[in-house]
Short mmCIF file of C-alpha atoms in Angstrom, two decimals:
data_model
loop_
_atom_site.label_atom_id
_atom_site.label_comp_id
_atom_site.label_asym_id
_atom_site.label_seq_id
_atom_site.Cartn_x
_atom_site.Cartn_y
_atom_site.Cartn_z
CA UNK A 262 10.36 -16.66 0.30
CA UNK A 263 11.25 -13.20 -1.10
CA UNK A 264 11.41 -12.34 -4.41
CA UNK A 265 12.57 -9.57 -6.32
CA UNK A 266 12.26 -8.45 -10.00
CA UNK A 267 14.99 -5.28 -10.73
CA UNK A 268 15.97 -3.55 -13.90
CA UNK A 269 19.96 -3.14 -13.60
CA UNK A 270 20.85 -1.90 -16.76
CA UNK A 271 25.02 -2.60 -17.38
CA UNK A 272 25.86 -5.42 -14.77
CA UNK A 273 29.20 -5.94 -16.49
CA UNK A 274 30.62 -2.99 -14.13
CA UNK A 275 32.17 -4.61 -10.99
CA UNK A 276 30.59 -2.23 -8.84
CA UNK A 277 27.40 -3.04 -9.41
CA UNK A 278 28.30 -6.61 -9.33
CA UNK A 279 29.13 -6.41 -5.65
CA UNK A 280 26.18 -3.98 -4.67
CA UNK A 281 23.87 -6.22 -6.56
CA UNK A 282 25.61 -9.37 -4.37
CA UNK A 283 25.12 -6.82 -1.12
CA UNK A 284 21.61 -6.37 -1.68
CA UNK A 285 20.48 -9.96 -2.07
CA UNK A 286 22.64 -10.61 0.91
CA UNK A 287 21.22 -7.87 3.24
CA UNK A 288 17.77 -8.47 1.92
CA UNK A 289 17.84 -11.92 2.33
CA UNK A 290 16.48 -12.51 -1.37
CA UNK A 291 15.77 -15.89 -2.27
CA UNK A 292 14.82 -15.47 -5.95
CA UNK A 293 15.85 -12.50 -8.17
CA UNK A 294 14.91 -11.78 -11.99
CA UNK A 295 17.80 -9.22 -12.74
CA UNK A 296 16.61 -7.59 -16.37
CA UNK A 297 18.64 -5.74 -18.97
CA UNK A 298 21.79 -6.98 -17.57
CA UNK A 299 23.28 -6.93 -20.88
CA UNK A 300 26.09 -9.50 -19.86
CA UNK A 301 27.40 -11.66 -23.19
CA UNK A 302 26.75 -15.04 -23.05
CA UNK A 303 30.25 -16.22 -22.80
CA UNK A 304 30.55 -13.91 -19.13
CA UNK A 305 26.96 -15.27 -17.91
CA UNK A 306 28.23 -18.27 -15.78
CA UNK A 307 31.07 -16.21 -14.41
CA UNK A 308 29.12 -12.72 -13.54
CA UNK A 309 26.15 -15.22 -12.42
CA UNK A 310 28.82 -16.79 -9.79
CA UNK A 311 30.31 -13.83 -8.18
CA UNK A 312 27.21 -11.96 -7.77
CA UNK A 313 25.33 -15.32 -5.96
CA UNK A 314 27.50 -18.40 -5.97
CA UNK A 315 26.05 -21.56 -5.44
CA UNK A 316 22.59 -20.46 -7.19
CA UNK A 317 21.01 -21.17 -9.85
CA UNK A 318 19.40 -19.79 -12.99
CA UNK A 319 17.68 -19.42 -16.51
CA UNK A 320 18.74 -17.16 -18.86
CA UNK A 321 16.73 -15.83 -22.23
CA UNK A 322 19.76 -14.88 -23.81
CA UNK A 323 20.02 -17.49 -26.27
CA UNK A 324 16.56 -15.70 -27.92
CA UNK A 325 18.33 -11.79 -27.83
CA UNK A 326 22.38 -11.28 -28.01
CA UNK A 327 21.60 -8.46 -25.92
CA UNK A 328 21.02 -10.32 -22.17
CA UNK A 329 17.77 -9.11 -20.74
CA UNK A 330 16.50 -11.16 -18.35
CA UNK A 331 18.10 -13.37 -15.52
CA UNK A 332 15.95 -15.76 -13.04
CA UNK A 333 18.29 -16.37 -9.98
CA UNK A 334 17.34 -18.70 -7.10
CA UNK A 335 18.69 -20.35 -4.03
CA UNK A 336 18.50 -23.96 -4.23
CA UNK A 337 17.93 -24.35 -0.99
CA UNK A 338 15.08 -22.39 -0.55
CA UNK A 339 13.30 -22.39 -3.88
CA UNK A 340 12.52 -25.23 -6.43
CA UNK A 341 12.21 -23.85 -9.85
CA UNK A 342 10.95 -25.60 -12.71
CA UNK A 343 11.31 -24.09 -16.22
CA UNK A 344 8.41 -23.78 -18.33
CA UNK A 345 9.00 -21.02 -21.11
CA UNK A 346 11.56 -18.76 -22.37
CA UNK A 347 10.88 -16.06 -24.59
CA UNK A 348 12.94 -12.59 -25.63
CA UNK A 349 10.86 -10.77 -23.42
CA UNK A 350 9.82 -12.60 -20.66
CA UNK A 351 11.22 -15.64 -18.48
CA UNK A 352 8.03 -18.30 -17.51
CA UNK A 353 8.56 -20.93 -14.55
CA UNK A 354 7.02 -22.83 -11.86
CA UNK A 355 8.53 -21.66 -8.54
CA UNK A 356 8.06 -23.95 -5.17
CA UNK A 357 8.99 -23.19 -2.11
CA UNK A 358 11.26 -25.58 -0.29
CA UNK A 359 10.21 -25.72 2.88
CA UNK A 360 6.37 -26.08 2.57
CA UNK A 361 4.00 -27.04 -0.29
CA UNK A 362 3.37 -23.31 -1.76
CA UNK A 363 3.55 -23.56 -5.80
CA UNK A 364 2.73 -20.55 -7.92
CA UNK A 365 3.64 -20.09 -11.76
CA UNK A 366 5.73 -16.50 -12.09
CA UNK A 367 6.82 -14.83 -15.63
CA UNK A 368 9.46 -12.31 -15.22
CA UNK A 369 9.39 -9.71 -17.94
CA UNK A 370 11.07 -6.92 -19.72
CA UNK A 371 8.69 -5.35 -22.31
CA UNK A 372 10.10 -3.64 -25.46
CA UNK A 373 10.25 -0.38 -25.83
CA UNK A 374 8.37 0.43 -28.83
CA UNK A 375 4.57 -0.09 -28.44
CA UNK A 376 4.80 -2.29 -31.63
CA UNK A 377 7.17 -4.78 -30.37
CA UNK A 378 5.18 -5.22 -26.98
CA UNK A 379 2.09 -6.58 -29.25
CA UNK A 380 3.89 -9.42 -29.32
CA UNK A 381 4.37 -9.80 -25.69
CA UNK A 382 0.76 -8.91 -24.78
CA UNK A 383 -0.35 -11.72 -27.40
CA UNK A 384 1.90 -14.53 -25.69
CA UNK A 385 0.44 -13.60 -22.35
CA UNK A 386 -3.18 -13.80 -24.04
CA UNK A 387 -2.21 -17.48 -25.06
CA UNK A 388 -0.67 -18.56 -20.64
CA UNK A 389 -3.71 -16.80 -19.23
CA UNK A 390 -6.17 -19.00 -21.33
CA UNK A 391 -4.29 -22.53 -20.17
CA UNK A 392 -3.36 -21.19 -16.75
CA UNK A 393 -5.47 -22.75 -14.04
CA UNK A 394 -2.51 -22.01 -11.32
CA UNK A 395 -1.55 -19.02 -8.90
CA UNK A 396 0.10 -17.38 -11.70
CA UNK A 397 2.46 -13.92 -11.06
CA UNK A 398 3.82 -11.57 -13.73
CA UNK A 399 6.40 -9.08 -12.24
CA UNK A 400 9.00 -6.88 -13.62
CA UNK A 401 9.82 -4.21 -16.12
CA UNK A 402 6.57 -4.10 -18.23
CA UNK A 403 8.05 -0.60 -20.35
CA UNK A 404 4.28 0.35 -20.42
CA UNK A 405 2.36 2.60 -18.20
CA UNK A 406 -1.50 1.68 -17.34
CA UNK A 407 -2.94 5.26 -15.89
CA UNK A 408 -2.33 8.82 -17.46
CA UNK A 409 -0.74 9.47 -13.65
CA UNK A 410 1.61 7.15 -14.00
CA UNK A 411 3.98 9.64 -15.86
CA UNK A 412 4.84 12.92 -14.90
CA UNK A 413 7.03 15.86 -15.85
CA UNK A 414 7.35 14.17 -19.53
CA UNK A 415 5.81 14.19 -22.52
CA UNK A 416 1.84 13.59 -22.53
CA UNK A 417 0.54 10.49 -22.18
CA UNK A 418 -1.19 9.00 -25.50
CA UNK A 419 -4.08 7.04 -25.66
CA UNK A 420 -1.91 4.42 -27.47
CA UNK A 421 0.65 3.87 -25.02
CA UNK A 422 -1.70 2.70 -22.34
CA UNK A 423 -4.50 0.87 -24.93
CA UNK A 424 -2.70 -2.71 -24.93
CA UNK A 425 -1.87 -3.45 -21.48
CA UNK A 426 -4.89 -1.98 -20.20
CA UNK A 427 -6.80 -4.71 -22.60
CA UNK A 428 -4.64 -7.65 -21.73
CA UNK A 429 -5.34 -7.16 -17.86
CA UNK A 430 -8.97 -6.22 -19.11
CA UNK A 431 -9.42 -9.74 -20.96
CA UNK A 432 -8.11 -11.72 -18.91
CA UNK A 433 -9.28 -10.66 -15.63
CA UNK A 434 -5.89 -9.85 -13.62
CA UNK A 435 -5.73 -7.67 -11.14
CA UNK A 436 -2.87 -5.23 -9.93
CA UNK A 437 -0.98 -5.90 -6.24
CA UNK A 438 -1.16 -3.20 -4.34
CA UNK A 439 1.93 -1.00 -3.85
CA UNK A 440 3.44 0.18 -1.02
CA UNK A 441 6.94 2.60 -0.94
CA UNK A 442 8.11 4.73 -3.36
CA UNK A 443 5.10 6.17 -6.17
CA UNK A 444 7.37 5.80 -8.84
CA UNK A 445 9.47 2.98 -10.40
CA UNK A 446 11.90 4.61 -13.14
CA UNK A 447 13.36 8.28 -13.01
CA UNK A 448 15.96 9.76 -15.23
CA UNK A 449 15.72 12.52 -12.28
CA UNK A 450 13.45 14.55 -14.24
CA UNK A 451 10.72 12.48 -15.74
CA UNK A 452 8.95 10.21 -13.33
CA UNK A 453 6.76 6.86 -14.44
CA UNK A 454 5.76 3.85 -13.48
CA UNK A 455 6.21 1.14 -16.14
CA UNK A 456 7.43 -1.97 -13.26
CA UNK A 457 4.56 -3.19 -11.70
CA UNK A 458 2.90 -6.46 -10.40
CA UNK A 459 0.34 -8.46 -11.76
CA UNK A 460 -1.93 -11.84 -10.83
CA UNK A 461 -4.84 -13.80 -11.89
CA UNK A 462 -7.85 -14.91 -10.08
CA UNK A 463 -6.15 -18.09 -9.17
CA UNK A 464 -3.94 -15.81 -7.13
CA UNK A 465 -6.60 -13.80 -5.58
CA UNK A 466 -8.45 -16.90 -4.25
CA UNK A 467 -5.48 -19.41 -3.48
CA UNK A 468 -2.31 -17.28 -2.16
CA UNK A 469 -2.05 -15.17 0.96
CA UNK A 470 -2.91 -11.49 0.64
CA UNK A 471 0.38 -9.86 -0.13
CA UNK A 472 1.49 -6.32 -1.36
CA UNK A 473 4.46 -5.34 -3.68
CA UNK A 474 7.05 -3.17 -1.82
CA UNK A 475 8.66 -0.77 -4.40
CA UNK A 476 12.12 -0.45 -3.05
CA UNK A 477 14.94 2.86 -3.04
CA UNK A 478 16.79 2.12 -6.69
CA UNK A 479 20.45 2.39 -4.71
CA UNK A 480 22.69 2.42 -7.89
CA UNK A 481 19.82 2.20 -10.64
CA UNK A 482 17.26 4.18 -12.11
CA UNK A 483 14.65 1.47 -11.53
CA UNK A 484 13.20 0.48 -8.34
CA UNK A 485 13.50 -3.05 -7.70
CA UNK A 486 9.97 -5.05 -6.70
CA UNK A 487 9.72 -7.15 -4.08
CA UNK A 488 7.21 -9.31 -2.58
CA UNK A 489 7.07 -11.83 0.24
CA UNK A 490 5.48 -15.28 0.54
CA UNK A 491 5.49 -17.89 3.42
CA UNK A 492 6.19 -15.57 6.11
CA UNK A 493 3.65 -13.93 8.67
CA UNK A 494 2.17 -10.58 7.05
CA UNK A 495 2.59 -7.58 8.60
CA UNK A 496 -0.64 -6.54 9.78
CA UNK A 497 -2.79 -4.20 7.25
CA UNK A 498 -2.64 -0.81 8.68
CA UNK A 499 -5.73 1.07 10.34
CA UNK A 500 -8.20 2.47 8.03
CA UNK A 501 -8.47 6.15 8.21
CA UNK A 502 -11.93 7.38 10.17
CA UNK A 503 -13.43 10.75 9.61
CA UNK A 504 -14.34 11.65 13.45
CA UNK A 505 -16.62 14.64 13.78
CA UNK A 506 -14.23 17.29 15.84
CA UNK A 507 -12.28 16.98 12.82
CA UNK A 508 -14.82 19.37 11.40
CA UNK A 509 -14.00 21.87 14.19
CA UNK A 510 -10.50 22.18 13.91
CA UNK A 511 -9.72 25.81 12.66
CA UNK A 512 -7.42 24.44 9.25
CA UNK A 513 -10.49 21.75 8.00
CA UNK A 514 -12.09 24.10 6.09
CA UNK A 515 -8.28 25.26 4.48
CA UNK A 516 -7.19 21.54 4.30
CA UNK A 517 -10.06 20.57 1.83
CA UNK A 518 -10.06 23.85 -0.18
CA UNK A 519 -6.72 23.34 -0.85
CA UNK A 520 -7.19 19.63 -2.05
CA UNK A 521 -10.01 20.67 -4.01
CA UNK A 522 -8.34 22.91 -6.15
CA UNK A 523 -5.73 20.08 -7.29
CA UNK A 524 -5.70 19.26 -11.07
CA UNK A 525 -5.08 16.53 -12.85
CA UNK A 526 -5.69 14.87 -16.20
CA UNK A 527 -8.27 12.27 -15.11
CA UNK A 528 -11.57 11.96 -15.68
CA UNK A 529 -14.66 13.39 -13.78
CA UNK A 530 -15.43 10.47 -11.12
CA UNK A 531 -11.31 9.92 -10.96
CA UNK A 532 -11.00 13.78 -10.53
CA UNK A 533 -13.05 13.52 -7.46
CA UNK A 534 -11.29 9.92 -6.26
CA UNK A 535 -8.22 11.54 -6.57
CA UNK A 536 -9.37 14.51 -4.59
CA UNK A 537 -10.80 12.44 -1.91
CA UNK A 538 -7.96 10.70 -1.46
CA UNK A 539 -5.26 13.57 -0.65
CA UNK A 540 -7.87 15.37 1.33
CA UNK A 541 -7.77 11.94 3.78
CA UNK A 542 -4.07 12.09 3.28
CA UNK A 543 -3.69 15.48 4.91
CA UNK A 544 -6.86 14.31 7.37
CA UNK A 545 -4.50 12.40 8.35
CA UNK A 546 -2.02 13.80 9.05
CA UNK A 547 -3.68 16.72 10.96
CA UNK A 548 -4.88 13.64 12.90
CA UNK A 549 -1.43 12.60 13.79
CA UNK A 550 0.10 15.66 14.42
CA UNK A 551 -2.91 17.44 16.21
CA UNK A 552 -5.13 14.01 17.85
CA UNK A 553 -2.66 11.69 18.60
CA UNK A 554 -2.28 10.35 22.66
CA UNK A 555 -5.60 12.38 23.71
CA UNK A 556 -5.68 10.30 26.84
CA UNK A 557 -2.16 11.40 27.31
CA UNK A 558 -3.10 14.89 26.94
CA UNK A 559 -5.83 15.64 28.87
CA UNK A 560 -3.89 13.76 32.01
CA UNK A 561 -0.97 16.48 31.39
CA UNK A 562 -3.73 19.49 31.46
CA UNK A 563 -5.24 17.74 34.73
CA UNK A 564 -2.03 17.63 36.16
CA UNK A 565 -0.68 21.40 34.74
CA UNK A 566 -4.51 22.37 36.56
CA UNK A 567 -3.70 20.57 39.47
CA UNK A 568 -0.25 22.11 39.92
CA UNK A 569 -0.92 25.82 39.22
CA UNK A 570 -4.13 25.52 41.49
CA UNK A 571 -1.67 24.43 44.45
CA UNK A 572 0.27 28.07 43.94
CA UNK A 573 -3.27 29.72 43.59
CA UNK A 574 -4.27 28.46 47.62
CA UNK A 575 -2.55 31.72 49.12
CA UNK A 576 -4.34 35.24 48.67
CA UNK A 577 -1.35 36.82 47.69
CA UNK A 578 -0.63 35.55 44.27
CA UNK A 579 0.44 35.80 40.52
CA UNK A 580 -1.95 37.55 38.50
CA UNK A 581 -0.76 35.62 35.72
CA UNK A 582 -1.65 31.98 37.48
CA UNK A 583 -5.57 32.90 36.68
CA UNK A 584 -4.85 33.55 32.81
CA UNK A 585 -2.89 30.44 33.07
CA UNK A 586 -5.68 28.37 35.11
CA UNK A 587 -8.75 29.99 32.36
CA UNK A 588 -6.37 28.66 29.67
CA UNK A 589 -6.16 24.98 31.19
CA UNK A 590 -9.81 24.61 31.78
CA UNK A 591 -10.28 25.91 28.20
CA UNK A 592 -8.34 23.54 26.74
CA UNK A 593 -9.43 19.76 29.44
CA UNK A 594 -13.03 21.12 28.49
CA UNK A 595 -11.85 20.82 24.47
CA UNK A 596 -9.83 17.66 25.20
CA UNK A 597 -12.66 15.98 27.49
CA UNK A 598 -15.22 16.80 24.21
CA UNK A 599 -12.77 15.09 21.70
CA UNK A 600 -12.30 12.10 23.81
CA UNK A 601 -15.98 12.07 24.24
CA UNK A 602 -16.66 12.33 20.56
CA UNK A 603 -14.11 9.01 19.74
CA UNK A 604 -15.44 6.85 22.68
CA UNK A 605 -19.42 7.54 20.76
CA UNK A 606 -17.86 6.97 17.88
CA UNK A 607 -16.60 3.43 18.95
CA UNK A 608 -19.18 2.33 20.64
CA UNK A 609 -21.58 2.76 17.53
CA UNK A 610 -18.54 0.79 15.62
CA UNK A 611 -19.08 -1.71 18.96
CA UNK A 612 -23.00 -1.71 18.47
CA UNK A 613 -23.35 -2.39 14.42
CA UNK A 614 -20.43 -4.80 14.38
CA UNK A 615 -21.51 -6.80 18.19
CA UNK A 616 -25.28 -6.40 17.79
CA UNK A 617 -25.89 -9.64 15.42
CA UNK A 618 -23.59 -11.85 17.62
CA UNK A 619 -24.87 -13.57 20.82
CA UNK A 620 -22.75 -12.06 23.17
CA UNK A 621 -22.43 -10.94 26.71
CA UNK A 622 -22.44 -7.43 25.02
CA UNK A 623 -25.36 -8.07 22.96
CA UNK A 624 -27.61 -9.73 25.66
CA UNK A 625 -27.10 -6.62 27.99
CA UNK A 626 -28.10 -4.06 25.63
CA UNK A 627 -30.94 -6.38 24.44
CA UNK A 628 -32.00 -6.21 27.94
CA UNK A 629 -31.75 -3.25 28.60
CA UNK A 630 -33.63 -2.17 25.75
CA UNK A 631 -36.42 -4.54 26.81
CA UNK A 632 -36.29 -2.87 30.24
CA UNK A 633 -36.54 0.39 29.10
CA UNK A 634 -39.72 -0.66 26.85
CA UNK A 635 -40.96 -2.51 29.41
CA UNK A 636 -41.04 0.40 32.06
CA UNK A 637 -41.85 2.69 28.64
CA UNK A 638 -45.37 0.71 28.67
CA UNK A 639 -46.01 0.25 32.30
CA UNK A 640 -45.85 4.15 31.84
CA UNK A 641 -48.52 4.46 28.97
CA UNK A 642 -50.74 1.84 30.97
CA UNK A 643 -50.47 4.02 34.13
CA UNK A 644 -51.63 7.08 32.27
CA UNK A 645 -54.56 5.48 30.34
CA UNK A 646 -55.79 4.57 34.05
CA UNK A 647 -55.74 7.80 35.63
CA UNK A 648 -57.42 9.27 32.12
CA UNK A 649 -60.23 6.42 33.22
CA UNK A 650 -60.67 7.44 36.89
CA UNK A 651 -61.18 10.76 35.77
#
């Protein structure tokens, strides 16, 4: 089941009726909360059925003349269940149709004054203290959390950030993790990130790890959210590990200066986090660029060796092949010590993760180290004789 949560302010232009009917198409969206759609009530039905005919919806417009939010779904894939409507957020029990999942989900579209939103944060305050189910809120929250999550605009205030960050605080929810684009709103000049994702523990404990893709806006200036449930996850990529030539290369000591020098507005220990985090960025992507297909590499310099040796086997012969040949050994010796360095590296990974389990792996090294103590003492005894004889 995937479901999306996009602010598409102005839905009453035809073109964005038919992108909007594109994108669930080519996405393959199965529930949609369209916000600020500002659609009158007497177009709803009519917009609703061109965009995705045959679905069907709940609408908060009744509570704001304006039309902000919009909960779409496929029948046939999702059984939806309303709950609670409210002028800034959409509540319901989604389940999916072809299996037992159930989760509660509250699409939302926060004011934009910081007064107004009181009111939302307080309503959320009274679900979180009944909710005892997998419970997602997801959409346009018109609140930032971090000071990073605006740039190039005014400075963040300590205001703006102080009531969302103690909703989430009090009752214990926890961020997904994003993956795509950094930023969900830009006006082209000022960048922020006011749509986000949100769960309780329930969540956490019950659902499948998932992560919130942050999708290209197309014909907005917000990025629509998506997540996906039911299917098979892609798998979580590699975590990034600092291997020791790294230190060699001639552009690590350049690489860290420069992403030590970066400033930002955090505090001290998220000054440091944040520098941490793009020096293993561009770690990385020395890695990838400079490391990547070792194996692959040194059998090309074997075979480059092996080649320009073949034209050295005649006295008379290019000067130039022995630069060439000094070169080649230079660089399998370098190669041969990097490969080196990553196969010690795994096999101490292979030790400390194997050495608990009782494995073929762990018996031989556990008998080899009793060998190797074993002749270690037979040696000790041998010399204590020979002291005695004397």
């Amino acid at each position: 089941m995937k479901v999306i949560t996009w602010n598409v302010r102005g839905v009453n232009k035809v073109y964005k009726q038919k992108e909007l009917m594109e994108f669930i198409k080519v996405n393959k969206v199965n529930v949609i909360a369209i916000i600020e759609h500002r659609v009158k009530e007497c177009k709803e039905r009519q917009v609703i059925n061109k965009i995705v005919p045959n679905w069907e919806g709940i609408s908060n417009i009744s509570l704001n003349n304006k039309g902000r939010i919009w909960l779409l779904w496929d029948p046939k894939v999702a059984i939806v269940k309303e709950i609670n409507i409210h002028s800034q957020y959409i509540q319901a029990e989604i389940k999916c149709a072809t299996n037992a999942m159930t989760y509660h989900f509250i699409a939302v579209y926060g004011l934009h004054i910081v007064q107004d939103r009181k009111e939302l944060w307080r309503k959320l305050r009274e679900i979180e203290n009944k909710q005892q189910e997998p419970w997602l809120v997801m959409g346009d929250f018109n609140a930032i959390f971090e000071v990073e999550d605006r740039i190039h605009g005014t400075m963040v205030q300590d205001h703006e950030i102080r009531d969302f960050r103690e909703f989430v605080e009090d009752a214990g929810m926890t961020e997904l993790k994003a993956i795509g684009r950094s930023f969900t709103w830009t006006n082209s000049h000022v960048f922020s990130k006011i749509n986000r994702a949100i769960v309780n523990g329930e969540w956490m404990s019950k659902m499948p790890p998932i992560q919130v893709h942050v999708l290209d806006p197309y014909f907005s200036d917000h990025s629509p959210l998506c997540i996906e449930l039911g299917s098979q996850q892609k798998a979580a990529p590699r975590p990034f590990r600092f291997m020791n030539y790294l230190a060699d290369d001639p552009n690590f000591e350049k690489i860290v200066a420069d992403n030590w020098q970066i400033n930002t507005n955090a505090g001290y220990m998220k000054k440091i986090w944040l520098k941490l985090k793009h020096t293993k960025q561009a770690m990385k992507g020395l890695t990838a660029k400079e490391y990547s297909r070792i194996a692959d590499r040194i059998k090309g310099i074997r075979n480059e060796l092996q080649t320009i040796q073949q034209q050295m086997r005649t006295p008379t012969q290019d000067p130039h092949h022995f630069e060439m040949e000094k070169e080649l050994r230079l660089q399998l010796e370098k190669w041969d010590a990097v490969e080196e360095n990553i196969y010690k590296h795994k096999s101490r990974v292979q030790w400390r993760n194997l050495r608990d389990s009782n494995s073929t792996y762990f018996s031989k090294n556990i008998r080899a180290q009793n060998q190797i103590k074993a002749l270690t003492n037979a040696a000790g005894d041998i010399v204590q004789t020979d002291k005695g004889i004397e």
